[in-house]
PDB file of C-alpha atoms in Angstrom:
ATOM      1  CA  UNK A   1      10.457  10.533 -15.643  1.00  0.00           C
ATOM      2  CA  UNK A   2      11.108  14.218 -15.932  1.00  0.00           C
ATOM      3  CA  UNK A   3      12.368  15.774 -12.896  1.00  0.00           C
ATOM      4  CA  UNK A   4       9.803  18.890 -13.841  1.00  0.00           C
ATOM      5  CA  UNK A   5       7.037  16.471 -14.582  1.00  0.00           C
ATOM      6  CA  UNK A   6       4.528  17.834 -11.820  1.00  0.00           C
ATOM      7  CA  UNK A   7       5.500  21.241 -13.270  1.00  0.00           C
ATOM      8  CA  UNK A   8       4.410  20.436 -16.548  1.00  0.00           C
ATOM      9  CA  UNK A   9       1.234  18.704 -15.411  1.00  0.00           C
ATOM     10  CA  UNK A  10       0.091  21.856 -12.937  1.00  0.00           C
ATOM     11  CA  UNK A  11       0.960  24.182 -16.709  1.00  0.00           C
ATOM     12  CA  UNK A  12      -1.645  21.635 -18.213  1.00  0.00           C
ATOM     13  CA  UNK A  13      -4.026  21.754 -15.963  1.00  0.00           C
ATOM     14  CA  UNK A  14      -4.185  25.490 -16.086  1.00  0.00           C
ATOM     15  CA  UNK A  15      -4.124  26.066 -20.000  1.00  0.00           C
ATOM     16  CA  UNK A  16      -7.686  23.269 -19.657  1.00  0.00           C
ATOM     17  CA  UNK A  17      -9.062  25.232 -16.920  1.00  0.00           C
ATOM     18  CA  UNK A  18      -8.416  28.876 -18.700  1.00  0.00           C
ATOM     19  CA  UNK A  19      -9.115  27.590 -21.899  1.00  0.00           C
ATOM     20  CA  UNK A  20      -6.204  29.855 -23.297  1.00  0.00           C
ATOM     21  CA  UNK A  21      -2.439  29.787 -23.347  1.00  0.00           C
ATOM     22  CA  UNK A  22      -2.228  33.250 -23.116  1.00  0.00           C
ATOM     23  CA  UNK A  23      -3.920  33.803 -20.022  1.00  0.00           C
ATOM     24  CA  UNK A  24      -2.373  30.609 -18.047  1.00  0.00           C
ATOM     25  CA  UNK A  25       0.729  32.636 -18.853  1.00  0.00           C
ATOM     26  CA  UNK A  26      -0.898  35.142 -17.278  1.00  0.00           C
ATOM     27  CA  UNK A  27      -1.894  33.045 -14.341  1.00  0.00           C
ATOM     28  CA  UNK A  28       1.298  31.746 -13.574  1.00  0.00           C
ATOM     29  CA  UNK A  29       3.900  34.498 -14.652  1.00  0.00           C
ATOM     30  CA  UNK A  30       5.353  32.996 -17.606  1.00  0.00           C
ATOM     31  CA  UNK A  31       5.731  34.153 -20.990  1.00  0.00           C
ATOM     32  CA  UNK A  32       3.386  32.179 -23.617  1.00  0.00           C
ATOM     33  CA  UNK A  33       5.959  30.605 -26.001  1.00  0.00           C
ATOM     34  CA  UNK A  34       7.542  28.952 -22.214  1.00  0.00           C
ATOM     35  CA  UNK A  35       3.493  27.615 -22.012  1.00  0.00           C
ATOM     36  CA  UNK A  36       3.305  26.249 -25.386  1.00  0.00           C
ATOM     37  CA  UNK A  37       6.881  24.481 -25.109  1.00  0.00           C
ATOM     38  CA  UNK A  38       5.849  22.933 -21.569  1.00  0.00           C
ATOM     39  CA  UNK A  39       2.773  21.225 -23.383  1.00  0.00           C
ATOM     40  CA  UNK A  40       5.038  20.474 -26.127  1.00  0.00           C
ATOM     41  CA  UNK A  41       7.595  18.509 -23.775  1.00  0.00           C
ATOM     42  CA  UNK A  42       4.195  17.194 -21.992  1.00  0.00           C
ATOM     43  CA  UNK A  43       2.655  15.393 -24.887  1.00  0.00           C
ATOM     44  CA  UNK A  44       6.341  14.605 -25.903  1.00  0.00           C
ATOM     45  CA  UNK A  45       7.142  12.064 -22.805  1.00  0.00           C
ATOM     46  CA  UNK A  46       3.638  10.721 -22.506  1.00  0.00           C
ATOM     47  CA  UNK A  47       3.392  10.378 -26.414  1.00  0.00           C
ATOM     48  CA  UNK A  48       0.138  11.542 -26.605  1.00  0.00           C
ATOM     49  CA  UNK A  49      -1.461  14.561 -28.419  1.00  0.00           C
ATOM     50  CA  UNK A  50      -3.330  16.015 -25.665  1.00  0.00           C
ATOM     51  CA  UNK A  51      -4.660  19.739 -27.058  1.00  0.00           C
ATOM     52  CA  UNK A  52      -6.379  20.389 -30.538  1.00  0.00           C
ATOM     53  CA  UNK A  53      -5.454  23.964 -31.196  1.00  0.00           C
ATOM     54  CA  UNK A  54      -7.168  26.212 -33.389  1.00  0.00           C
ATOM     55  CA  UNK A  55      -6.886  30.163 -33.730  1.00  0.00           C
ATOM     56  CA  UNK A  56     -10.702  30.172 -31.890  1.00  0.00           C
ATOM     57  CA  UNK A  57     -10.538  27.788 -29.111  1.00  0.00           C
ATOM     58  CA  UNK A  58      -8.440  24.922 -27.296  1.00  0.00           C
ATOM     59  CA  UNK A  59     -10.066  21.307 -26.692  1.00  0.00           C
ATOM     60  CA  UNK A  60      -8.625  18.305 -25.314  1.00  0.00           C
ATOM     61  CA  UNK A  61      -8.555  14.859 -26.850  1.00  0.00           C
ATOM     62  CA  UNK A  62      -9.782  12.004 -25.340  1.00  0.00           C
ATOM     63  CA  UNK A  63      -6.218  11.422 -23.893  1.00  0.00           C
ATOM     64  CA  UNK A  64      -5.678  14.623 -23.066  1.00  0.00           C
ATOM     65  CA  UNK A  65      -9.183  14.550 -21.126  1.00  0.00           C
ATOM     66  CA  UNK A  66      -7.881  11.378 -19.262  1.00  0.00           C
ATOM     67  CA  UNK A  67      -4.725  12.558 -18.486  1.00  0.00           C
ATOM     68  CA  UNK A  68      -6.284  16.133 -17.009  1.00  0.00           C
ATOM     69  CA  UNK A  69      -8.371  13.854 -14.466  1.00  0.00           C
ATOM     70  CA  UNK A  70      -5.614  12.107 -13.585  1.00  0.00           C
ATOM     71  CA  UNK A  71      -3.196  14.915 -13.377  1.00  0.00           C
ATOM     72  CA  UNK A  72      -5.893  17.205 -11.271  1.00  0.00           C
ATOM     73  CA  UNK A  73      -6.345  14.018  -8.641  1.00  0.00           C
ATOM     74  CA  UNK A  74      -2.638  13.980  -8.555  1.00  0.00           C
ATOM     75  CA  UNK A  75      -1.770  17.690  -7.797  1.00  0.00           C
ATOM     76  CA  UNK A  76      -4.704  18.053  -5.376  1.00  0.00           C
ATOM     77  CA  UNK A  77      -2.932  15.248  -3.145  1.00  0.00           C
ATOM     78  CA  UNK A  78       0.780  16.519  -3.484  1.00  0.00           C
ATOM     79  CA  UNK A  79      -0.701  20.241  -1.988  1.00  0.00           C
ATOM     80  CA  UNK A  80      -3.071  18.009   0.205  1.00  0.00           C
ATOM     81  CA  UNK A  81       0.174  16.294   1.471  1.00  0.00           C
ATOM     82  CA  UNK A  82       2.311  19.794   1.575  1.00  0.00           C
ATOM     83  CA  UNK A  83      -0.267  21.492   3.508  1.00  0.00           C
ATOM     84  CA  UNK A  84       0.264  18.408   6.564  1.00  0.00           C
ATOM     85  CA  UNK A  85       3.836  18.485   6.736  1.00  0.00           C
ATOM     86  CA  UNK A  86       4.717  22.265   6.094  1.00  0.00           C
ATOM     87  CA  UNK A  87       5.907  23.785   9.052  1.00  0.00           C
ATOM     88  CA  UNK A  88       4.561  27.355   7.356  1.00  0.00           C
ATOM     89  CA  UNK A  89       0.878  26.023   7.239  1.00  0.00           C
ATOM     90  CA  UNK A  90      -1.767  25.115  10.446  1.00  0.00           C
ATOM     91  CA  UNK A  91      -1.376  21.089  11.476  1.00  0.00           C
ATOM     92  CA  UNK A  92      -3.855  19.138   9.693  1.00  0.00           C
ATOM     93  CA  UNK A  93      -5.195  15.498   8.894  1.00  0.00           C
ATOM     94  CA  UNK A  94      -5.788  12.474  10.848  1.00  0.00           C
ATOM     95  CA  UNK A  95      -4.039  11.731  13.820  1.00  0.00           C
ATOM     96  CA  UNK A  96      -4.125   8.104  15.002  1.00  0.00           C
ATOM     97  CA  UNK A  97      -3.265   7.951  18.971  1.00  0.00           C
ATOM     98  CA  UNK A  98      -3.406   4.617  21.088  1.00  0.00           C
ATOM     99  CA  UNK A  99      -3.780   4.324  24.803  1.00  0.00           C
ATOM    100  CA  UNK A 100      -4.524   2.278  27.836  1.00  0.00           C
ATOM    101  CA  UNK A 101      -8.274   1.738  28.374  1.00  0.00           C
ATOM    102  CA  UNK A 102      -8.674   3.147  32.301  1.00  0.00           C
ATOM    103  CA  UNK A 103      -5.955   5.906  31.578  1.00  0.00           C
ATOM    104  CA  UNK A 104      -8.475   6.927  28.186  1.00  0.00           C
ATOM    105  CA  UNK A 105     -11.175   6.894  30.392  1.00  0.00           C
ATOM    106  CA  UNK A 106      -9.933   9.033  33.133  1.00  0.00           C
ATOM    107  CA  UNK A 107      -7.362  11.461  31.806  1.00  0.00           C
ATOM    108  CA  UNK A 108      -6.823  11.539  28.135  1.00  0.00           C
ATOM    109  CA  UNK A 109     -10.326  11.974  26.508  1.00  0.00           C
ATOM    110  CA  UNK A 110     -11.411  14.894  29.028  1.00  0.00           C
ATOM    111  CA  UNK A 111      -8.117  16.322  27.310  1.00  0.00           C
ATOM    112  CA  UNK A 112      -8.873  15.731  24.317  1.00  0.00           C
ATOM    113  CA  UNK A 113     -11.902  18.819  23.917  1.00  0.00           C
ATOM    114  CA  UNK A 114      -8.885  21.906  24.910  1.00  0.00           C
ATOM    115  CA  UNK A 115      -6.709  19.622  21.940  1.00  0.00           C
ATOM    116  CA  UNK A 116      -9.720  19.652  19.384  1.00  0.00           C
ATOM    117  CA  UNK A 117     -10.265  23.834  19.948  1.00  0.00           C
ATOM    118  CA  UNK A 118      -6.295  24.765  19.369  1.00  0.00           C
ATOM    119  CA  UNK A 119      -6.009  22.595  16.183  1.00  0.00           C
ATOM    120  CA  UNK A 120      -9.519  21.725  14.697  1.00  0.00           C
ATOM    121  CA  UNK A 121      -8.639  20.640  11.478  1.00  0.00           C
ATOM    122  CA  UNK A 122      -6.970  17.538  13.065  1.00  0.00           C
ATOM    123  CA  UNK A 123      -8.992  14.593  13.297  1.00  0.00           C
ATOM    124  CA  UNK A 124      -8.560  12.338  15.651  1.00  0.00           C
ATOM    125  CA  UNK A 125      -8.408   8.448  15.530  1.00  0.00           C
ATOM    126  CA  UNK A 126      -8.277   6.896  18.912  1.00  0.00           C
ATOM    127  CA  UNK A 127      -7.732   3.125  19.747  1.00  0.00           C
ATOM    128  CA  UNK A 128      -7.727   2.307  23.659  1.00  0.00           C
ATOM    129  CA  UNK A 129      -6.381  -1.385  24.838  1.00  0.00           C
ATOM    130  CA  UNK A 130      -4.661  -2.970  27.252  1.00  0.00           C
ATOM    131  CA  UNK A 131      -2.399  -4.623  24.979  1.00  0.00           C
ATOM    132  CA  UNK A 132       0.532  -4.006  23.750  1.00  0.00           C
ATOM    133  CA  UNK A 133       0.135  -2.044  20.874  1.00  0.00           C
ATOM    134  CA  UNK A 134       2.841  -2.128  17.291  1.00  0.00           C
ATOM    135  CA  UNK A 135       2.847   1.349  16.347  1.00  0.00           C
ATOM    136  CA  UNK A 136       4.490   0.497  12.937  1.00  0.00           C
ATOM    137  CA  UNK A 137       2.101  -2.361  12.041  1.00  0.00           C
ATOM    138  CA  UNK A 138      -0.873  -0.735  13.146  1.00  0.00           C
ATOM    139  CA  UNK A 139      -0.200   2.942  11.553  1.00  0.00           C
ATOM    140  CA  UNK A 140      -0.274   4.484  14.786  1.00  0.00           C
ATOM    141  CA  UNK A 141       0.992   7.921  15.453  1.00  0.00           C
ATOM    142  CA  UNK A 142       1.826   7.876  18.802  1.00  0.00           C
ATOM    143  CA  UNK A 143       0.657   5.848  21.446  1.00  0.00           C
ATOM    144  CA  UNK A 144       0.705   6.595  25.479  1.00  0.00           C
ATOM    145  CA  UNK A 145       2.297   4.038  28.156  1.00  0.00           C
ATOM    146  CA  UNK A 146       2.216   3.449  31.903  1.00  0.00           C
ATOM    147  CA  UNK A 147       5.162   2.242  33.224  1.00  0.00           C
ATOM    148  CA  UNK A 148       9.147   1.677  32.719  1.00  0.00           C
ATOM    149  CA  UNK A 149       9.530   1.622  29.391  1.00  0.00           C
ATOM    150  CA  UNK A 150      11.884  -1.110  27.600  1.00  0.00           C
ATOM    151  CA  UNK A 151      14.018  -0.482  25.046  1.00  0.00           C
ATOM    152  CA  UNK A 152      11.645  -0.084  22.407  1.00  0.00           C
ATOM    153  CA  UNK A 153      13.554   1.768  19.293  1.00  0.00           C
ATOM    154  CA  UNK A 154      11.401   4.482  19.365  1.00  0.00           C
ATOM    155  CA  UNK A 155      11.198   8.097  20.112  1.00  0.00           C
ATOM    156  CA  UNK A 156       9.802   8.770  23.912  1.00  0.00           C
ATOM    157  CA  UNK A 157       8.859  11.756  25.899  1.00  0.00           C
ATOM    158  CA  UNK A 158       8.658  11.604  29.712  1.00  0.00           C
ATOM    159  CA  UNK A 159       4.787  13.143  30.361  1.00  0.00           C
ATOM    160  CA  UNK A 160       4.811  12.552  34.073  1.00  0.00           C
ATOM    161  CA  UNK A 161       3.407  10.386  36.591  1.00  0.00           C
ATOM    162  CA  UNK A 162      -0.183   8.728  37.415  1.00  0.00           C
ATOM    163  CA  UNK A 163      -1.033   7.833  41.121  1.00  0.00           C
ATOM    164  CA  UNK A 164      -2.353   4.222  41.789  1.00  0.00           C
ATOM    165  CA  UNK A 165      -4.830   3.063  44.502  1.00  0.00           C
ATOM    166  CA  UNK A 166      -6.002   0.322  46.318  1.00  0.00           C
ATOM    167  CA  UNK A 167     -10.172  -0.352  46.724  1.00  0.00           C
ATOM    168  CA  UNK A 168     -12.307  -2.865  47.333  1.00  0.00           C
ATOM    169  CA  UNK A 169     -15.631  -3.177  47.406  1.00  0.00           C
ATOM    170  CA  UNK A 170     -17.786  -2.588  50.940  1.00  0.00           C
ATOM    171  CA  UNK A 171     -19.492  -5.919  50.421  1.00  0.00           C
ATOM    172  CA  UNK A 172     -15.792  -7.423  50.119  1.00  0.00           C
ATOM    173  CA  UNK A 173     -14.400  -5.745  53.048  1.00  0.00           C
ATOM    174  CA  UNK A 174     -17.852  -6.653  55.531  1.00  0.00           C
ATOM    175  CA  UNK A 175     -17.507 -10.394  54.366  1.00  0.00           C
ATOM    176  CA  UNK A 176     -13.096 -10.710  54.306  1.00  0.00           C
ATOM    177  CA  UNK A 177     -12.007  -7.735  56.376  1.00  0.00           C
ATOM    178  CA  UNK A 178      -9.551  -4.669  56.162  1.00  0.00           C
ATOM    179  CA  UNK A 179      -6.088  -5.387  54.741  1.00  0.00           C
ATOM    180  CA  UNK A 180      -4.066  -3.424  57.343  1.00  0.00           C
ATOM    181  CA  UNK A 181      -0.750  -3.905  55.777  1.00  0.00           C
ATOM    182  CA  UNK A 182       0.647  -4.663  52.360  1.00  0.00           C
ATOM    183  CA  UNK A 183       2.147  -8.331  53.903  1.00  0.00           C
ATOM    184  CA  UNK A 184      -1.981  -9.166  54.537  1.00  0.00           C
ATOM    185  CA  UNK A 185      -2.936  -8.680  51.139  1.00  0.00           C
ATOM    186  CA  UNK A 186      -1.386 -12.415  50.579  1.00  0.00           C
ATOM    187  CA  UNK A 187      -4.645 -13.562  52.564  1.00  0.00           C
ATOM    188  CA  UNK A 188      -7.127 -11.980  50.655  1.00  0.00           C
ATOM    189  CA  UNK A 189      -8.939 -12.422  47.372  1.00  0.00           C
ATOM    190  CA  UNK A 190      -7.693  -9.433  44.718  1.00  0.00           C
ATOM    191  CA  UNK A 191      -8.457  -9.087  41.132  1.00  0.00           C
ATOM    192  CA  UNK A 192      -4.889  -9.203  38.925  1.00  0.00           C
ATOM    193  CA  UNK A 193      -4.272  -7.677  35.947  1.00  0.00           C
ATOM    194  CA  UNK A 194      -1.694  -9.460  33.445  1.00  0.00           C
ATOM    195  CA  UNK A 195      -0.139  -8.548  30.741  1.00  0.00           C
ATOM    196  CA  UNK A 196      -1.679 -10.081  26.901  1.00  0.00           C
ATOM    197  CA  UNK A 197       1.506  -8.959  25.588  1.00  0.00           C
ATOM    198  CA  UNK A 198       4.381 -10.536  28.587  1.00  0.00           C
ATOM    199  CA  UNK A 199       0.937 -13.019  30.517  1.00  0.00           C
ATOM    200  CA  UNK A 200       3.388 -11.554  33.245  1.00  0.00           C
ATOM    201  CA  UNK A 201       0.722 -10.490  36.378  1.00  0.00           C
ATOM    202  CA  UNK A 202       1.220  -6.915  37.303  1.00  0.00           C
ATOM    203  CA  UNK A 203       2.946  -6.411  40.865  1.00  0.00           C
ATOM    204  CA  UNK A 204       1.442  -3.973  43.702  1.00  0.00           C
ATOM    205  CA  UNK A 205       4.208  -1.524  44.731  1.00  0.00           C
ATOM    206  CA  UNK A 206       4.057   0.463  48.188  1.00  0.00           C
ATOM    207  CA  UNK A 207       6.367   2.781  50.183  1.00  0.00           C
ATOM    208  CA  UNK A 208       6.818   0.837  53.284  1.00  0.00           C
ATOM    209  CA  UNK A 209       9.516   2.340  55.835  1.00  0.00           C
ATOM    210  CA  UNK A 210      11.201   4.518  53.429  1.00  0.00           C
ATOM    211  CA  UNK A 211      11.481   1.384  50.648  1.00  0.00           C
ATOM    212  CA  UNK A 212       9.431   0.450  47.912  1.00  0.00           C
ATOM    213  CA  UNK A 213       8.006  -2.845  48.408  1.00  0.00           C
ATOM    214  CA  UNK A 214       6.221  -5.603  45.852  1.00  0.00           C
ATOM    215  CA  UNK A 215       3.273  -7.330  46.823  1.00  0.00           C
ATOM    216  CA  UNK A 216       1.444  -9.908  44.858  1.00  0.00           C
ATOM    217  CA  UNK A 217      -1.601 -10.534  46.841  1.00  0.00           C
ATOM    218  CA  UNK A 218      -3.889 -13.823  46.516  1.00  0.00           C
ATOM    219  CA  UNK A 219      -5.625 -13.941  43.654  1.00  0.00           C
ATOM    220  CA  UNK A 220      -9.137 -16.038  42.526  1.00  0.00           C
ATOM    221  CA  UNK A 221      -9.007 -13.613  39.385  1.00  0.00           C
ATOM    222  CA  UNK A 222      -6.933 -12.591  36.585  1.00  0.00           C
ATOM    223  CA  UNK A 223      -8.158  -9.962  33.915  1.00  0.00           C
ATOM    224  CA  UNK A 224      -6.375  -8.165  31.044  1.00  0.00           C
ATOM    225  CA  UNK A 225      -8.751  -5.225  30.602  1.00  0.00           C
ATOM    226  CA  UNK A 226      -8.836  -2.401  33.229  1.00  0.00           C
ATOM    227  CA  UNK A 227     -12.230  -1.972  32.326  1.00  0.00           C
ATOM    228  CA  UNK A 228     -12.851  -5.304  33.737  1.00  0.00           C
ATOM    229  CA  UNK A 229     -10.618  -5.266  36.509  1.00  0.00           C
ATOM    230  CA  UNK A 230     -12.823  -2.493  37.502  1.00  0.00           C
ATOM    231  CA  UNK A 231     -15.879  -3.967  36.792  1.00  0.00           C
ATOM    232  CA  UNK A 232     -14.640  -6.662  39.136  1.00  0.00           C
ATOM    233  CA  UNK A 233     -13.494  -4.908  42.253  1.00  0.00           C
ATOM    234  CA  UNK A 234     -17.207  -2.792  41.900  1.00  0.00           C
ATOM    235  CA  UNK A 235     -19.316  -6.574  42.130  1.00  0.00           C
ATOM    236  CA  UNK A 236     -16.979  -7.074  45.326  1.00  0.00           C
ATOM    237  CA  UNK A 237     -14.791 -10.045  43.427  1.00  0.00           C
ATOM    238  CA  UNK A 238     -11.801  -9.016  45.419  1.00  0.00           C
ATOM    239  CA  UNK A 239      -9.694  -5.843  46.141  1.00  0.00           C
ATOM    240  CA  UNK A 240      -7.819  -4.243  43.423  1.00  0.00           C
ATOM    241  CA  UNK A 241      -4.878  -1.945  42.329  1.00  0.00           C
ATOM    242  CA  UNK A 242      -5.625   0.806  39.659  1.00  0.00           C
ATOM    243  CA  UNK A 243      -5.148   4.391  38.376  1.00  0.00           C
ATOM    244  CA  UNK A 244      -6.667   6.682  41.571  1.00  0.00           C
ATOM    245  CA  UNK A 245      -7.964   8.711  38.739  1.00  0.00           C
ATOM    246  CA  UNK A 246     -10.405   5.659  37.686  1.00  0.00           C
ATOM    247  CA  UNK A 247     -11.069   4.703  41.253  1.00  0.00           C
ATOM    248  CA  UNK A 248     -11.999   8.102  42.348  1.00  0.00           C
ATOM    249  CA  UNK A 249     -15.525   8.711  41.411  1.00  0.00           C
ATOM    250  CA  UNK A 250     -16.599   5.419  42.711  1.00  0.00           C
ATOM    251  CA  UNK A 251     -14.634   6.054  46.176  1.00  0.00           C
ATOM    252  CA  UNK A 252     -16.723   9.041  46.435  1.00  0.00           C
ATOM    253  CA  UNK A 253     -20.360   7.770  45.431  1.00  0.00           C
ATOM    254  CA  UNK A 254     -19.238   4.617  48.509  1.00  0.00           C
ATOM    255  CA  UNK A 255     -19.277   1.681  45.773  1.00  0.00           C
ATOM    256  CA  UNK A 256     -15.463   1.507  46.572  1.00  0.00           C
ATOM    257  CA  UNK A 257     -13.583   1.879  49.326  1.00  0.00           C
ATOM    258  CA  UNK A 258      -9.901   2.859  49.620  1.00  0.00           C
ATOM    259  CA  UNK A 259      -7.408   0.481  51.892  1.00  0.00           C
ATOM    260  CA  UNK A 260      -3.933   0.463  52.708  1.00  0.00           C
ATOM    261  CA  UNK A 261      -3.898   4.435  53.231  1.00  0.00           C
ATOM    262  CA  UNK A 262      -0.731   4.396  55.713  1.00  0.00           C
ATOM    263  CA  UNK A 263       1.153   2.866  52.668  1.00  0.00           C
ATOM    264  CA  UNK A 264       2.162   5.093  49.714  1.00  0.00           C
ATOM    265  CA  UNK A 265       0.626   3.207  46.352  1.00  0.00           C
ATOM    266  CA  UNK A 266       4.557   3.669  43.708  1.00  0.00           C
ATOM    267  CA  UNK A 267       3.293   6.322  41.030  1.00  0.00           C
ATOM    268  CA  UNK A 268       3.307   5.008  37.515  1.00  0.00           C
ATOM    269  CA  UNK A 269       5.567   6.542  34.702  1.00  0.00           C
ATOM    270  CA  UNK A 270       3.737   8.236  31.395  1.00  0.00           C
ATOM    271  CA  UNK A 271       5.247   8.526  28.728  1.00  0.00           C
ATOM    272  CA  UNK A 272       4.599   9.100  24.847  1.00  0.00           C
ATOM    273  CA  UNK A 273       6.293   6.941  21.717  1.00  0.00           C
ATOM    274  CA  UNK A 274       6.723   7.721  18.525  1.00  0.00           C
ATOM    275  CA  UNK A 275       8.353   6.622  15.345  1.00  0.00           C
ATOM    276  CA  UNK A 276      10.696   8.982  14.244  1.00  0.00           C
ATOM    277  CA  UNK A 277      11.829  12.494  16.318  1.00  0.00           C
ATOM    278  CA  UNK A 278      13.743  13.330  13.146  1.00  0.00           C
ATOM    279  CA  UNK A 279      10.920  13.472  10.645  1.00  0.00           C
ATOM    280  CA  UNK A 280       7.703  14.064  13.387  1.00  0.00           C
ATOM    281  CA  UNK A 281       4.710  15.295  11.723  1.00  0.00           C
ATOM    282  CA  UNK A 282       3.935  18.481  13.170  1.00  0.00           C
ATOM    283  CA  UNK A 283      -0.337  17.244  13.789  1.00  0.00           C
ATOM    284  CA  UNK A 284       1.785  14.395  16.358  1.00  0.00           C
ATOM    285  CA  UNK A 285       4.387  17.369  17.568  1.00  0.00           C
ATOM    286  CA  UNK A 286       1.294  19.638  18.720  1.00  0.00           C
ATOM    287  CA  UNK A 287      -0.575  16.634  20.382  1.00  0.00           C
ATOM    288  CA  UNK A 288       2.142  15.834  22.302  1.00  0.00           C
ATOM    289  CA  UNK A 289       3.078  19.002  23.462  1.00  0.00           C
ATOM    290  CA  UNK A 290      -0.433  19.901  24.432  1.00  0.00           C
ATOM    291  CA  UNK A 291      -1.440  16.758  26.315  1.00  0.00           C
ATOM    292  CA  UNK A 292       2.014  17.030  28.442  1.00  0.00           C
ATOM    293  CA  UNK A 293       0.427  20.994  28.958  1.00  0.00           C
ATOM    294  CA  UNK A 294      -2.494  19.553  30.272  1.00  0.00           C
ATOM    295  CA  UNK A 295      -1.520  17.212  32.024  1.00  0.00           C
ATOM    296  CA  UNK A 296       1.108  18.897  33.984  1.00  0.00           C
ATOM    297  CA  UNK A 297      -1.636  21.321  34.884  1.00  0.00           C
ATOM    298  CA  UNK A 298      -4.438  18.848  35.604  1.00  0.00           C
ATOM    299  CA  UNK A 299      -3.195  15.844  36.720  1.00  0.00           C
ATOM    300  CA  UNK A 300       0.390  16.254  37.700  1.00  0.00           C
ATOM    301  CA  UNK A 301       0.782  15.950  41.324  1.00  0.00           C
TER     302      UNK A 301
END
C-alpha cells in the first residue's frame, strides 16, 4: 500500500463532497492538475474507475460510491484517534479505571465529580472488585491498589496512604466484650477478608511499643468482598479491620463501634498501575494526576 494512501483518500473525499476539482484545490491548497493526478494514482492502486467526468458535473460510480463510504468511516476514526492521543488537543474518550470495592465507595467516586468538571469529554468506565484485577486482559487503563505492591511489570505511582480501623458491632461487644489489646483479639470472633487472587487471609497490623505487630484474630468468618465484610461486622458477626474511611459514617450514627484505640491500626499503601509510562495516554496521565491532587488534599493524613 501507498505510503500517501490516506492522503489520496482525504483528496477523494473532498473532490465528492465539493463536487469540483477545482474548488477541492481550493480547499486544500493545491493546484488542480496535483488533484486530478491524486485521483488518477487513487483509481490506479485500487483498480477501479471511481469518478465519471464530464465538462458539467462529477459523479461517482458505484465503486467509487463504495469506496467514499468506506474512505469517510476511515478518516473520521484516524482524526477521532489523533484528537485522543495529541498532546496539542483537550484529553478525550473512554477511560476504563478499576478499584477496590470499600476504597470506590469511600474515596474515589466522591473524586470522581472535581475529575468529570476539568476534563468532561472523558468518559469514564469504572469496575470495582476485590479481586485481583489483569489490566492487559481486561483493557483496563489503570487500576488503584492497597497495599505493597509485588513486582508486577507495570508502571506505578505512589498516591499515598489510607488509614485502617478496627469496629465491631455494639451487639458484639455487649454479648463477647472489649478487645483491650491486639494479643485478645485471638479470643474473639472477627470477620477475615482473603484474598480470591493469593486465598491468603489478610493480617491485622498495629503499632505496639514502637513495633509493628501482626495479629490474626479468631475467625468464624471469611469474606472476599469488603462490601460484605462490612455488611458483616454491621449484623454484629464479629469485629473487623477496614478502611477508617468506610467505617466512619457508621462509627458516628453508633451501628459500629471503634476498639483497640491505644494501638495505632499500620496505614495502607495506594498506589496507581499502568501499562506503559512511555506511551501513557494523556485521558490516563490527567486522571492520575488529579486523583493524587485530591487525594493529597482530602484524604491524605
Amino acid at each position: 500500500m501507498r505510503s500517501d494512501m490516506l492522503e489520496l483518500m482525504s483528496i477523494f473525499v473532498q473532490v465528492v463532497e465539493l463536487g469540483s476539482f477545482t474548488k477541492a484545490a481550493d480547499a486544500l491548497q493545491l493546484h488542480r492538475p496535483a488533484v486530478s493526478k491524486s485521483i488518477q494514482h487513487l483509481e490506479d492502486d485500487l483498480g477501479v474507475k471511481l469518478l465519471h467526468r464530464t465538462t458539467r458535473r462529477l459523479s461517482m460510480t458505484a465503486e467509487g460510491e463504495e469506496i467514499y463510504q468506506r474512505a469517510k468511516g476511515l478518516l473520521t476514526d484516524v482524526n477521532d484517534m489523533m484528537a485522543v492521543f495529541s498532546p496539542s488537543q483537550p484529553p478525550r474518550g473512554r477511560l476504563r479505571i478499576d478499584a477496590p470495592l470499600a476504597f470506590t465507595h469511600a474515596i474515589l467516586i466522591p473524586s470522581l465529580s472535581e475529575f468529570q468538571n476539568l476534563y468532561p469529554q472523558i468518559d469514564i468506565v469504572l469496575t470495582a472488585s476485590d479481586r485481583l484485577t489483569d489490566l492487559i486482559a481486561e483493557g483496563v487503563d489503570c487500576v488503584i491498589r492497597l497495599g505493597e505492591l509485588v513486582d508486577s511489570g507495570f508502571s506505578a505511582r505512589h498516591v499515598g496512604s489510607v488509614s485502617m480501623a478496627t469496629c465491631a458491632a455494639p451487639s458484639y461487644l455487649d454479648k463477647h466484650g472489649i478487645p483491650l489489646t491486639p494479643d485478645e483479639l485471638v479470643h474473639h470472633k472477627a470477620v477475615n477478608f482473603f484474598s480470591e487472587h493469593s486465598r491468603e487471609v489478610m493480617d491485622w497490623k498495629y503499632v505496639m511499643n514502637g513495633k509493628i505487630i501482626s495479629r490474626r484474630p479468631g475467625s468464624n468468618m471469611l469474606v472476599n468482598n469488603s462490601d460484605v465484610l462490612l455488611s458483616c461486622g454491621l449484623e454484629g458477626l464479629g469485629i473487623v479491620h477496614a478502611l477508617r474511611t468506610a467505617l466512619e459514617p457508621h462509627i458516628q450514627s453508633g451501628r459500629l463501634t471503634e476498639v483497640l484505640t491505644d494501638y495505632a491500626p499500620v496505614t495502607k499503601p495506594v498506589s496507581v498501575l499502568y501499562p506503559d509510562r512511555r506511551y501513557l495516554p494523556s485521558k490516563v496521565r490527567v486522571f492520575i494526576d488529579c486523583f493524587c491532587d485530591v487525594f493529597a488534599r482530602k484524604y491524605q493524613e
